[in-house]
Amino acid sequence: MNLHLRRLLAVSVVVVVGMPSRAAEPPFSGTIFLDGDIITATDPSTFESLTEAGIGRRTMFDRRVNGWVTLDALLFDARYADGLAIEIQVNPEFGDRAEARTQAMEYAPVIGRLPHCLRTDVETVWIHPGTEPFGGGNHNLLIHTGQARRYERDGILEETLVHEASHTSLDTTHARAPNWRAAQAGDAGFISTYARDNPDREDVAESFLLYLALRCRSDRIPPALAGTIRRTMTCRIAYFDTLNLDLRPMVCSEPPGAKQVDHKTERGRLVP
């Protein structure tokens, strides 16, 4: 076990010993709704190109029927400047190829604004009509365009995709990892009731969005929100810090007022 994780576990033990028998009530119901400025349409995207790839038989999940459907999807290959590529599979209900391309182009650049670490396991994107929740996992991002318009109206399209891509690229490795369990135990509670009620399925995704807000967008979020994140997610923040995740194209630094540390020797140590 490396030095960073030993420190994390030490913090967890101290906090668990000293914490009250009843965990603190989560400060939020869900994290995607808190701030629409974490990633915006004016932020840089790694998206480079979209190429038509014909029509192919694909099995996709469609929340409108709450099940799997096999369709002759319209296919597009999206390529990104950091070397990643995604096959975008568009439901043929959208009609002709021109409209399908419009749908693919609507979301390919948005996905390119997400950190590299959240796109590493995204191999496909499913795009369906309908006002149904997004989804993540299965090496995929699921988009229903009616719901996307609602998220855009509320200014949280990118934030929602961060949440779903966290399921896709982080959950498998981290959601049940021993040191993530230690971080959960070390903190006084959960950042949201959604995370608390689904600790194995939703805690990583609910927490990682606000980790990004604190580490990469501290100049955009209210100080009160930053303080709540630090207090509630102390050990989870330290856990994410130890991972040395590739957050490009986001430019990240320590939050204002944080103690500056030498990341060669102190990375993973929580700032005051």
XYZ file of C-alpha atoms in Angstrom:
272
model
C 0.000 0.000 0.000
C 1.467 3.372 -0.966
C 2.020 6.301 1.373
C -0.960 8.230 0.062
C -3.425 5.450 0.789
C -1.911 4.784 4.223
C -2.602 8.427 5.055
C -6.148 8.103 3.782
C -6.788 5.024 5.890
C -5.247 6.710 8.928
C -7.601 9.662 8.509
C -10.525 7.248 8.131
C -9.718 5.402 11.345
C -9.407 8.621 13.326
C -12.685 9.974 11.996
C -14.597 6.735 12.506
C -13.438 6.465 16.112
C -14.475 10.029 16.818
C -17.701 10.246 14.850
C -21.140 10.088 16.467
C -23.195 6.918 16.236
C -25.650 8.569 13.855
C -24.284 9.776 10.524
C -24.915 13.371 9.550
C -27.883 14.082 7.297
C -26.742 14.619 3.686
C -26.691 18.317 2.745
C -28.246 17.739 -0.704
C -30.804 15.485 -2.362
C -28.715 15.081 -5.530
C -25.595 16.782 -6.854
C -26.276 17.344 -10.570
C -28.741 20.130 -9.745
C -26.453 22.237 -7.552
C -24.470 24.362 -10.001
C -24.642 24.573 -13.779
C -21.280 26.310 -14.096
C -19.058 23.326 -13.333
C -18.804 22.667 -17.072
C -20.439 25.010 -19.584
C -20.899 25.267 -23.341
C -18.050 27.793 -23.525
C -15.498 25.436 -21.946
C -12.973 23.672 -24.215
C -13.794 20.313 -25.772
C -11.451 17.618 -27.020
C -13.921 16.766 -29.804
C -12.240 16.703 -33.222
C -14.427 15.024 -35.819
C -17.570 13.061 -36.567
C -17.563 10.533 -39.416
C -20.510 8.624 -40.838
C -20.122 4.867 -40.350
C -23.190 3.520 -42.108
C -26.061 1.550 -40.628
C -25.509 -1.368 -38.290
C -27.532 -3.785 -36.222
C -27.064 -2.710 -32.610
C -28.601 -3.738 -29.296
C -29.353 -0.662 -27.193
C -31.153 0.043 -23.931
C -34.255 2.217 -24.311
C -35.841 3.558 -21.140
C -39.127 4.178 -22.930
C -39.691 0.423 -22.938
C -37.409 -0.161 -19.941
C -35.547 -2.825 -21.821
C -33.169 -3.804 -24.604
C -34.041 -3.204 -28.246
C -32.200 -4.317 -31.377
C -32.265 -1.700 -34.118
C -30.673 -0.789 -37.426
C -28.932 2.195 -35.879
C -27.362 5.064 -37.776
C -23.703 5.030 -36.801
C -21.128 7.780 -36.391
C -17.524 7.652 -35.204
C -16.589 10.531 -32.907
C -12.884 11.201 -32.412
C -11.236 13.254 -29.703
C -7.921 15.084 -29.508
C -6.707 12.992 -26.569
C -6.839 9.800 -28.622
C -10.223 8.480 -27.526
C -12.984 7.448 -29.926
C -16.677 6.660 -29.451
C -19.258 5.022 -31.700
C -22.477 7.037 -31.540
C -25.540 4.906 -32.272
C -28.631 6.916 -33.248
C -32.136 5.466 -33.126
C -33.628 5.301 -36.664
C -36.817 6.940 -35.351
C -35.083 10.263 -35.947
C -35.569 9.684 -39.671
C -32.963 10.400 -42.284
C -29.190 10.427 -41.947
C -29.019 14.221 -41.894
C -31.190 14.398 -38.777
C -29.286 11.539 -37.181
C -26.037 13.407 -37.805
C -27.548 16.517 -36.232
C -28.324 14.500 -33.115
C -24.831 13.009 -32.982
C -23.253 16.441 -33.455
C -25.387 17.821 -30.650
C -23.734 15.613 -28.054
C -20.286 14.605 -29.358
C -18.697 17.998 -28.494
C -20.448 18.067 -25.110
C -18.967 14.683 -24.245
C -15.566 16.069 -25.248
C -15.816 18.597 -22.404
C -15.820 15.794 -19.858
C -12.510 14.853 -18.223
C -10.431 12.250 -20.048
C -10.723 9.892 -17.069
C -14.508 9.803 -17.479
C -14.328 8.921 -21.181
C -11.755 6.138 -21.074
C -14.375 3.381 -20.780
C -17.046 5.024 -22.956
C -17.100 2.977 -26.150
C -20.612 3.804 -27.367
C -23.355 6.400 -26.991
C -27.017 5.548 -27.514
C -29.303 8.378 -28.636
C -33.073 7.875 -28.452
C -36.071 10.198 -28.572
C -38.104 10.608 -25.406
C -38.089 12.263 -22.030
C -36.420 9.589 -19.954
C -33.443 9.693 -17.574
C -29.913 9.425 -18.927
C -27.824 6.385 -18.044
C -24.236 5.256 -17.628
C -22.435 1.931 -17.453
C -22.035 -0.896 -19.972
C -19.143 1.066 -21.567
C -21.854 3.453 -22.708
C -23.713 6.709 -22.211
C -27.493 6.660 -22.737
C -29.150 9.875 -23.941
C -32.857 10.570 -24.422
C -33.143 13.819 -26.335
C -36.311 15.130 -24.692
C -34.650 14.821 -21.301
C -31.490 16.390 -22.727
C -33.480 19.493 -23.645
C -34.700 19.721 -20.056
C -31.150 19.416 -18.759
C -30.030 22.099 -21.228
C -32.840 24.380 -20.113
C -31.726 23.942 -16.507
C -28.064 24.401 -17.462
C -26.969 20.982 -16.199
C -26.436 18.891 -19.340
C -22.674 18.595 -18.819
C -23.063 17.996 -15.085
C -25.487 15.160 -15.772
C -23.078 13.589 -18.247
C -20.274 13.814 -15.660
C -22.482 11.819 -13.299
C -23.318 9.185 -15.915
C -19.761 8.915 -17.232
C -18.578 8.391 -13.649
C -20.740 5.270 -13.616
C -19.182 4.167 -16.893
C -15.509 4.813 -16.178
C -15.118 4.910 -12.384
C -17.642 2.596 -10.736
C -16.146 -0.728 -11.785
C -12.753 0.064 -10.275
C -13.720 2.225 -7.328
C -17.302 1.763 -6.082
C -16.427 -1.301 -3.998
C -12.687 -0.757 -3.601
C -11.427 -1.216 -0.020
C -9.983 2.280 0.146
C -13.194 3.825 -1.171
C -15.031 1.920 1.570
C -12.550 3.381 4.036
C -13.229 6.874 2.701
C -16.979 6.351 3.043
C -16.506 5.187 6.612
C -14.141 8.041 7.410
C -16.494 10.796 6.329
C -19.353 11.806 8.596
C -21.958 10.951 5.979
C -22.900 11.213 2.314
C -23.018 14.276 0.071
C -26.599 13.504 -1.023
C -29.570 11.414 -0.024
C -29.310 9.738 -3.435
C -25.788 8.585 -2.558
C -26.793 7.590 0.964
C -29.723 5.505 -0.250
C -27.601 3.838 -2.958
C -24.078 3.750 -1.495
C -22.629 1.121 -3.829
C -24.292 2.385 -6.992
C -24.433 6.181 -6.708
C -21.878 7.436 -4.189
C -18.915 7.616 -6.577
C -20.912 9.461 -9.258
C -22.598 11.818 -6.786
C -19.268 12.622 -5.127
C -17.046 12.939 -8.187
C -19.012 15.801 -9.746
C -18.491 17.910 -6.629
C -14.866 16.828 -6.398
C -14.447 18.338 -9.873
C -16.287 21.457 -8.753
C -13.926 21.896 -5.812
C -10.666 21.023 -7.530
C -11.323 22.521 -10.975
C -14.062 25.135 -10.634
C -13.549 26.680 -7.220
C -13.742 30.109 -8.871
C -17.246 29.356 -10.162
C -19.001 27.820 -7.170
C -20.204 29.718 -4.077
C -17.838 29.616 -1.077
C -20.602 28.074 1.024
C -20.903 25.168 -1.403
C -17.133 24.685 -1.435
C -17.127 24.589 2.363
C -19.909 22.022 2.462
C -18.062 19.818 -0.021
C -14.852 19.958 2.035
C -16.603 19.194 5.314
C -18.792 16.409 3.988
C -16.362 14.649 1.641
C -13.057 14.998 3.487
C -11.868 11.421 2.973
C -13.503 11.013 -0.417
C -11.625 14.088 -1.675
C -8.386 12.586 -0.379
C -9.215 9.304 -2.116
C -9.798 10.972 -5.485
C -6.605 12.997 -5.031
C -4.550 9.810 -4.738
C -5.713 8.561 -8.142
C -3.834 11.159 -10.219
C -6.738 11.190 -12.660
C -6.378 12.770 -16.091
C -8.856 15.648 -15.957
C -8.116 17.181 -19.369
C -9.506 19.362 -20.907
C -10.395 20.812 -17.500
C -7.655 22.901 -15.892
C -7.543 22.155 -12.196
C -5.836 23.678 -9.190
C -6.222 23.825 -5.440
C -9.310 25.705 -4.180
C -8.824 29.335 -3.058
C -7.531 29.453 0.488
C -6.323 25.880 0.419
C -2.923 25.031 1.802
C -0.501 24.604 -1.082
C 1.224 21.232 -1.025
C 4.052 19.651 -2.951
C 2.160 17.088 -4.999
C 5.311 15.035 -5.507
C 5.342 14.148 -1.834
C 2.004 15.217 -0.387
C -0.600 14.361 -3.027
C -3.630 12.831 -1.373
C -3.254 14.783 1.845
C -6.429 16.763 2.455
C -6.049 20.527 2.524
C -7.461 22.288 5.593
